[in-house]
mmCIF file with all atom_site columns, C-alpha atoms in Angstrom:
data_model
loop_
_atom_site.group_PDB
_atom_site.id
_atom_site.type_symbol
_atom_site.label_atom_id
_atom_site.label_alt_id
_atom_site.label_comp_id
_atom_site.label_asym_id
_atom_site.label_entity_id
_atom_site.label_seq_id
_atom_site.pdbx_PDB_ins_code
_atom_site.Cartn_x
_atom_site.Cartn_y
_atom_site.Cartn_z
_atom_site.occupancy
_atom_site.B_iso_or_equiv
_atom_site.pdbx_formal_charge
_atom_site.auth_seq_id
_atom_site.auth_comp_id
_atom_site.auth_asym_id
_atom_site.auth_atom_id
_atom_site.pdbx_PDB_model_num
ATOM 1   C CA . MET A 1 1   ? -71.996  76.680 -49.892 1.00 46.00 ? 1050 MET A CA 1
ATOM 2   C CA . SER A 1 2   ? -72.549  78.894 -52.883 1.00 66.00 ? 1051 SER A CA 1
ATOM 3   C CA . ILE A 1 3   ? -71.259  77.882 -56.282 1.00 78.00 ? 1052 ILE A CA 1
ATOM 4   C CA . THR A 1 4   ? -70.937  80.036 -59.345 1.00 83.00 ? 1053 THR A CA 1
ATOM 5   C CA . LEU A 1 5   ? -70.903  78.300 -62.701 1.00 90.00 ? 1054 LEU A CA 1
ATOM 6   C CA . SER A 1 6   ? -69.164  79.767 -65.713 1.00 94.00 ? 1055 SER A CA 1
ATOM 7   C CA . ASP A 1 7   ? -71.225  80.658 -68.768 1.00 94.00 ? 1056 ASP A CA 1
ATOM 8   C CA . GLN A 1 8   ? -69.855  77.556 -70.500 1.00 95.00 ? 1057 GLN A CA 1
ATOM 9   C CA . ASP A 1 9   ? -70.802  75.333 -67.539 1.00 95.00 ? 1058 ASP A CA 1
ATOM 10  C CA . GLN A 1 10  ? -74.322  76.762 -67.569 1.00 95.00 ? 1059 GLN A CA 1
ATOM 11  C CA . LEU A 1 11  ? -74.565  76.135 -71.318 1.00 95.00 ? 1060 LEU A CA 1
ATOM 12  C CA . THR A 1 12  ? -73.511  72.522 -70.752 1.00 96.00 ? 1061 THR A CA 1
ATOM 13  C CA . LEU A 1 13  ? -76.260  72.018 -68.153 1.00 97.00 ? 1062 LEU A CA 1
ATOM 14  C CA . ARG A 1 14  ? -78.864  73.669 -70.365 1.00 97.00 ? 1063 ARG A CA 1
ATOM 15  C CA . THR A 1 15  ? -77.800  71.695 -73.436 1.00 97.00 ? 1064 THR A CA 1
ATOM 16  C CA . ALA A 1 16  ? -77.971  68.469 -71.445 1.00 98.00 ? 1065 ALA A CA 1
ATOM 17  C CA . ALA A 1 17  ? -81.358  68.988 -69.802 1.00 98.00 ? 1066 ALA A CA 1
ATOM 18  C CA . TRP A 1 18  ? -83.210  70.771 -72.589 1.00 97.00 ? 1067 TRP A CA 1
ATOM 19  C CA . GLY A 1 19  ? -81.607  68.439 -75.111 1.00 97.00 ? 1068 GLY A CA 1
ATOM 20  C CA . ALA A 1 20  ? -82.910  65.428 -73.195 1.00 97.00 ? 1069 ALA A CA 1
ATOM 21  C CA . VAL A 1 21  ? -86.424  66.846 -73.528 1.00 96.00 ? 1070 VAL A CA 1
ATOM 22  C CA . SER A 1 22  ? -85.842  67.421 -77.242 1.00 95.00 ? 1071 SER A CA 1
ATOM 23  C CA . LEU A 1 23  ? -84.682  63.832 -77.681 1.00 96.00 ? 1072 LEU A CA 1
ATOM 24  C CA . MET A 1 24  ? -87.750  62.535 -75.856 1.00 95.00 ? 1073 MET A CA 1
ATOM 25  C CA . SER A 1 25  ? -89.973  64.734 -77.995 1.00 94.00 ? 1074 SER A CA 1
ATOM 26  C CA . ALA A 1 26  ? -88.378  63.356 -81.164 1.00 92.00 ? 1075 ALA A CA 1
ATOM 27  C CA . ALA A 1 27  ? -88.758  59.803 -79.869 1.00 91.00 ? 1076 ALA A CA 1
ATOM 28  C CA . GLY A 1 28  ? -92.427  60.468 -79.125 1.00 82.00 ? 1077 GLY A CA 1
ATOM 29  C CA . ALA A 1 29  ? -93.255  61.871 -82.542 1.00 75.00 ? 1078 ALA A CA 1
ATOM 30  C CA . ALA A 1 30  ? -95.571  58.948 -83.307 1.00 68.00 ? 1079 ALA A CA 1
ATOM 31  C CA . GLY A 1 31  ? -97.744  60.009 -80.365 1.00 74.00 ? 1080 GLY A CA 1
ATOM 32  C CA . SER A 1 32  ? -97.629  63.669 -79.432 1.00 80.00 ? 1081 SER A CA 1
ATOM 33  C CA . ALA A 1 33  ? -94.202  65.242 -79.719 1.00 85.00 ? 1082 ALA A CA 1
ATOM 34  C CA . HIS A 1 34  ? -95.676  68.568 -78.619 1.00 86.00 ? 1083 HIS A CA 1
ATOM 35  C CA . LYS A 1 35  ? -97.114  67.136 -75.379 1.00 90.00 ? 1084 LYS A CA 1
ATOM 36  C CA . ALA A 1 36  ? -93.840  65.360 -74.638 1.00 89.00 ? 1085 ALA A CA 1
ATOM 37  C CA . ALA A 1 37  ? -91.912  68.604 -75.130 1.00 91.00 ? 1086 ALA A CA 1
ATOM 38  C CA . THR A 1 38  ? -94.394  70.627 -73.094 1.00 94.00 ? 1087 THR A CA 1
ATOM 39  C CA . ASN A 1 39  ? -94.475  68.222 -70.160 1.00 93.00 ? 1088 ASN A CA 1
ATOM 40  C CA . GLY A 1 40  ? -90.696  67.838 -70.154 1.00 95.00 ? 1089 GLY A CA 1
ATOM 41  C CA . SER A 1 41  ? -90.221  71.612 -70.327 1.00 95.00 ? 1090 SER A CA 1
ATOM 42  C CA . ILE A 1 42  ? -92.569  72.172 -67.406 1.00 96.00 ? 1091 ILE A CA 1
ATOM 43  C CA . ALA A 1 43  ? -90.495  69.725 -65.359 1.00 96.00 ? 1092 ALA A CA 1
ATOM 44  C CA . LEU A 1 44  ? -87.287  71.610 -66.196 1.00 97.00 ? 1093 LEU A CA 1
ATOM 45  C CA . THR A 1 45  ? -88.712  75.031 -65.391 1.00 97.00 ? 1094 THR A CA 1
ATOM 46  C CA . SER A 1 46  ? -90.060  73.664 -62.099 1.00 97.00 ? 1095 SER A CA 1
ATOM 47  C CA . ALA A 1 47  ? -86.579  72.781 -60.853 1.00 97.00 ? 1096 ALA A CA 1
ATOM 48  C CA . THR A 1 48  ? -85.232  74.450 -57.734 1.00 97.00 ? 1097 THR A CA 1
ATOM 49  C CA . GLY A 1 49  ? -81.809  75.358 -56.391 1.00 95.00 ? 1098 GLY A CA 1
ATOM 50  C CA . LEU A 1 50  ? -78.850  76.197 -58.581 1.00 95.00 ? 1099 LEU A CA 1
ATOM 51  C CA . VAL A 1 51  ? -80.110  73.760 -61.224 1.00 97.00 ? 1100 VAL A CA 1
ATOM 52  C CA . GLY A 1 52  ? -83.461  75.539 -61.302 1.00 97.00 ? 1101 GLY A CA 1
ATOM 53  C CA . HIS A 1 53  ? -81.818  78.910 -61.811 1.00 96.00 ? 1102 HIS A CA 1
ATOM 54  C CA . VAL A 1 54  ? -79.653  77.601 -64.645 1.00 96.00 ? 1103 VAL A CA 1
ATOM 55  C CA . LEU A 1 55  ? -82.449  75.680 -66.395 1.00 97.00 ? 1104 LEU A CA 1
ATOM 56  C CA . ALA A 1 56  ? -84.906  78.577 -66.186 1.00 96.00 ? 1105 ALA A CA 1
ATOM 57  C CA . LYS A 1 57  ? -84.034  79.429 -69.760 1.00 91.00 ? 1106 LYS A CA 1
ATOM 58  C CA . ALA A 1 58  ? -83.432  77.140 -72.704 1.00 92.00 ? 1107 ALA A CA 1
ATOM 59  C CA . PRO A 1 59  ? -80.106  77.211 -74.543 1.00 91.00 ? 1108 PRO A CA 1
ATOM 60  C CA . LYS A 1 60  ? -79.719  78.874 -77.890 1.00 86.00 ? 1109 LYS A CA 1
ATOM 61  C CA . GLY A 1 61  ? -78.391  76.815 -80.756 1.00 79.00 ? 1110 GLY A CA 1
ATOM 62  C CA . LEU A 1 62  ? -79.602  73.404 -79.636 1.00 84.00 ? 1111 LEU A CA 1
ATOM 63  C CA . THR A 1 63  ? -80.274  71.908 -83.033 1.00 80.00 ? 1112 THR A CA 1
ATOM 64  C CA . GLY A 1 64  ? -79.656  68.831 -85.064 1.00 80.00 ? 1113 GLY A CA 1
ATOM 65  C CA . ARG A 1 65  ? -80.687  68.002 -88.575 1.00 88.00 ? 1114 ARG A CA 1
ATOM 66  C CA . THR A 1 66  ? -81.375  64.469 -87.348 1.00 93.00 ? 1115 THR A CA 1
ATOM 67  C CA . VAL A 1 67  ? -82.096  62.854 -84.014 1.00 94.00 ? 1116 VAL A CA 1
ATOM 68  C CA . ALA A 1 68  ? -78.669  61.212 -84.236 1.00 95.00 ? 1117 ALA A CA 1
ATOM 69  C CA . ALA A 1 69  ? -76.991  64.605 -84.628 1.00 95.00 ? 1118 ALA A CA 1
ATOM 70  C CA . LEU A 1 70  ? -78.927  65.980 -81.670 1.00 95.00 ? 1119 LEU A CA 1
ATOM 71  C CA . ALA A 1 71  ? -78.004  62.909 -79.596 1.00 97.00 ? 1120 ALA A CA 1
ATOM 72  C CA . ASP A 1 72  ? -74.333  63.405 -80.507 1.00 96.00 ? 1121 ASP A CA 1
ATOM 73  C CA . GLN A 1 73  ? -74.579  66.825 -78.861 1.00 95.00 ? 1122 GLN A CA 1
ATOM 74  C CA . VAL A 1 74  ? -76.860  66.007 -75.924 1.00 97.00 ? 1123 VAL A CA 1
ATOM 75  C CA . LEU A 1 75  ? -75.731  62.636 -74.573 1.00 98.00 ? 1124 LEU A CA 1
ATOM 76  C CA . PRO A 1 76  ? -72.119  63.734 -73.947 1.00 98.00 ? 1125 PRO A CA 1
ATOM 77  C CA . ALA A 1 77  ? -73.451  66.967 -72.414 1.00 97.00 ? 1126 ALA A CA 1
ATOM 78  C CA . LEU A 1 78  ? -75.511  64.931 -69.937 1.00 98.00 ? 1127 LEU A CA 1
ATOM 79  C CA . THR A 1 79  ? -72.398  63.083 -68.798 1.00 98.00 ? 1128 THR A CA 1
ATOM 80  C CA . ALA A 1 80  ? -70.351  66.294 -68.691 1.00 98.00 ? 1129 ALA A CA 1
ATOM 81  C CA . ALA A 1 81  ? -73.007  68.153 -66.699 1.00 98.00 ? 1130 ALA A CA 1
ATOM 82  C CA . ALA A 1 82  ? -73.373  65.356 -64.154 1.00 97.00 ? 1131 ALA A CA 1
ATOM 83  C CA . THR A 1 83  ? -69.582  65.101 -63.806 1.00 97.00 ? 1132 THR A CA 1
ATOM 84  C CA . LEU A 1 84  ? -69.183  68.861 -63.420 1.00 96.00 ? 1133 LEU A CA 1
ATOM 85  C CA . LEU A 1 85  ? -71.794  69.053 -60.694 1.00 96.00 ? 1134 LEU A CA 1
ATOM 86  C CA . LYS A 1 86  ? -70.454  65.970 -58.867 1.00 95.00 ? 1135 LYS A CA 1
ATOM 87  C CA . GLN A 1 87  ? -67.075  67.684 -58.645 1.00 93.00 ? 1136 GLN A CA 1
ATOM 88  C CA . HIS A 1 88  ? -68.261  71.147 -57.640 1.00 89.00 ? 1137 HIS A CA 1
ATOM 89  C CA . ALA A 1 89  ? -71.670  70.713 -55.989 1.00 89.00 ? 1138 ALA A CA 1
ATOM 90  C CA . PRO A 1 90  ? -72.629  67.107 -55.139 1.00 89.00 ? 1139 PRO A CA 1
ATOM 91  C CA . ASP A 1 91  ? -76.082  68.100 -53.838 1.00 88.00 ? 1140 ASP A CA 1
ATOM 92  C CA . GLU A 1 92  ? -76.784  69.864 -57.106 1.00 95.00 ? 1141 GLU A CA 1
ATOM 93  C CA . ALA A 1 93  ? -75.600  66.801 -59.035 1.00 95.00 ? 1142 ALA A CA 1
ATOM 94  C CA . ASP A 1 94  ? -78.405  64.826 -57.402 1.00 95.00 ? 1143 ASP A CA 1
ATOM 95  C CA . ASN A 1 95  ? -80.821  67.686 -58.077 1.00 96.00 ? 1144 ASN A CA 1
ATOM 96  C CA . PHE A 1 96  ? -79.797  67.780 -61.755 1.00 98.00 ? 1145 PHE A CA 1
ATOM 97  C CA . ARG A 1 97  ? -80.168  64.028 -62.180 1.00 97.00 ? 1146 ARG A CA 1
ATOM 98  C CA . ARG A 1 98  ? -83.592  64.009 -60.519 1.00 97.00 ? 1147 ARG A CA 1
ATOM 99  C CA . THR A 1 99  ? -84.722  66.997 -62.579 1.00 98.00 ? 1148 THR A CA 1
ATOM 100 C CA . VAL A 1 100 ? -83.716  65.392 -65.882 1.00 98.00 ? 1149 VAL A CA 1
ATOM 101 C CA . THR A 1 101 ? -85.261  62.084 -64.821 1.00 97.00 ? 1150 THR A CA 1
ATOM 102 C CA . VAL A 1 102 ? -88.552  63.788 -63.934 1.00 97.00 ? 1151 VAL A CA 1
ATOM 103 C CA . ALA A 1 103 ? -88.512  65.619 -67.292 1.00 97.00 ? 1152 ALA A CA 1
ATOM 104 C CA . VAL A 1 104 ? -87.961  62.330 -69.134 1.00 96.00 ? 1153 VAL A CA 1
ATOM 105 C CA . ASP A 1 105 ? -90.737  60.645 -67.129 1.00 95.00 ? 1154 ASP A CA 1
ATOM 106 C CA . ALA A 1 106 ? -93.070  63.579 -67.809 1.00 94.00 ? 1155 ALA A CA 1
ATOM 107 C CA . ALA A 1 107 ? -92.377  63.299 -71.532 1.00 92.00 ? 1156 ALA A CA 1
ATOM 108 C CA . VAL A 1 108 ? -93.071  59.555 -71.447 1.00 91.00 ? 1157 VAL A CA 1
ATOM 109 C CA . GLN A 1 109 ? -96.307  59.973 -69.518 1.00 88.00 ? 1158 GLN A CA 1
ATOM 110 C CA . SER A 1 110 ? -97.603  62.469 -72.071 1.00 79.00 ? 1159 SER A CA 1
ATOM 111 C CA . GLN A 1 111 ? -98.236  59.556 -74.413 1.00 74.00 ? 1160 GLN A CA 1
ATOM 112 C CA . LYS A 1 112 ? -101.486 57.621 -74.307 1.00 76.00 ? 1161 LYS A CA 1
ATOM 113 C CA . GLY A 1 113 ? -101.116 54.056 -73.120 1.00 76.00 ? 1162 GLY A CA 1
ATOM 114 C CA . GLU A 1 114 ? -97.759  52.398 -72.768 1.00 81.00 ? 1163 GLU A CA 1
ATOM 115 C CA . PRO A 1 115 ? -94.652  54.292 -73.882 1.00 82.00 ? 1164 PRO A CA 1
ATOM 116 C CA . SER A 1 116 ? -93.423  53.305 -77.301 1.00 86.00 ? 1165 SER A CA 1
ATOM 117 C CA . PRO A 1 117 ? -90.288  51.198 -77.593 1.00 91.00 ? 1166 PRO A CA 1
ATOM 118 C CA . THR A 1 118 ? -88.646  54.250 -79.169 1.00 92.00 ? 1167 THR A CA 1
ATOM 119 C CA . MET A 1 119 ? -89.348  56.434 -76.141 1.00 92.00 ? 1168 MET A CA 1
ATOM 120 C CA . THR A 1 120 ? -88.304  53.673 -73.752 1.00 93.00 ? 1169 THR A CA 1
ATOM 121 C CA . GLU A 1 121 ? -84.988  53.271 -75.578 1.00 96.00 ? 1170 GLU A CA 1
ATOM 122 C CA . MET A 1 122 ? -84.328  57.019 -75.666 1.00 96.00 ? 1171 MET A CA 1
ATOM 123 C CA . ALA A 1 123 ? -85.035  57.253 -71.924 1.00 96.00 ? 1172 ALA A CA 1
ATOM 124 C CA . ARG A 1 124 ? -82.562  54.402 -71.378 1.00 97.00 ? 1173 ARG A CA 1
ATOM 125 C CA . LYS A 1 125 ? -79.873  56.234 -73.375 1.00 98.00 ? 1174 LYS A CA 1
ATOM 126 C CA . ILE A 1 126 ? -80.421  59.423 -71.400 1.00 98.00 ? 1175 ILE A CA 1
ATOM 127 C CA . THR A 1 127 ? -80.223  57.568 -68.083 1.00 97.00 ? 1176 THR A CA 1
ATOM 128 C CA . GLU A 1 128 ? -77.084  55.762 -69.268 1.00 97.00 ? 1177 GLU A CA 1
ATOM 129 C CA . ALA A 1 129 ? -75.446  59.086 -70.143 1.00 98.00 ? 1178 ALA A CA 1
ATOM 130 C CA . LEU A 1 130 ? -76.280  60.487 -66.694 1.00 97.00 ? 1179 LEU A CA 1
ATOM 131 C CA . ASP A 1 131 ? -74.930  57.346 -65.022 1.00 96.00 ? 1180 ASP A CA 1
ATOM 132 C CA . ALA A 1 132 ? -71.661  57.518 -66.962 1.00 95.00 ? 1181 ALA A CA 1
ATOM 133 C CA . ALA A 1 133 ? -70.533  60.457 -64.830 1.00 87.00 ? 1182 ALA A CA 1
#
């Protein structure tokens, strides 16, 4: 089955996934925000299937003056993206969830030693947003 996503649907998926990496990077600023962002980005660009095609490029305009402002944009997008894919392409919903989870894990593992409580909490919030779908 082939599914075509609207431009807005694609933007939602990109905002959700790339935003999750941005949130993890911000949460890992005490360690290496750059490594967290790089490792998370590699995970996103390594995705396959419809999700891989959509996430091949980052969204424009994903900004926030604070982490809270970015989270206000990204966390609802994670839920919306997971819901959208569950309704229209259940296999891709699983692919999206796994891809975001791998990106979050990659960001966490970029830190030396144990992940900080800040990164652990941000990962929990991202997972919670995915599970809310």
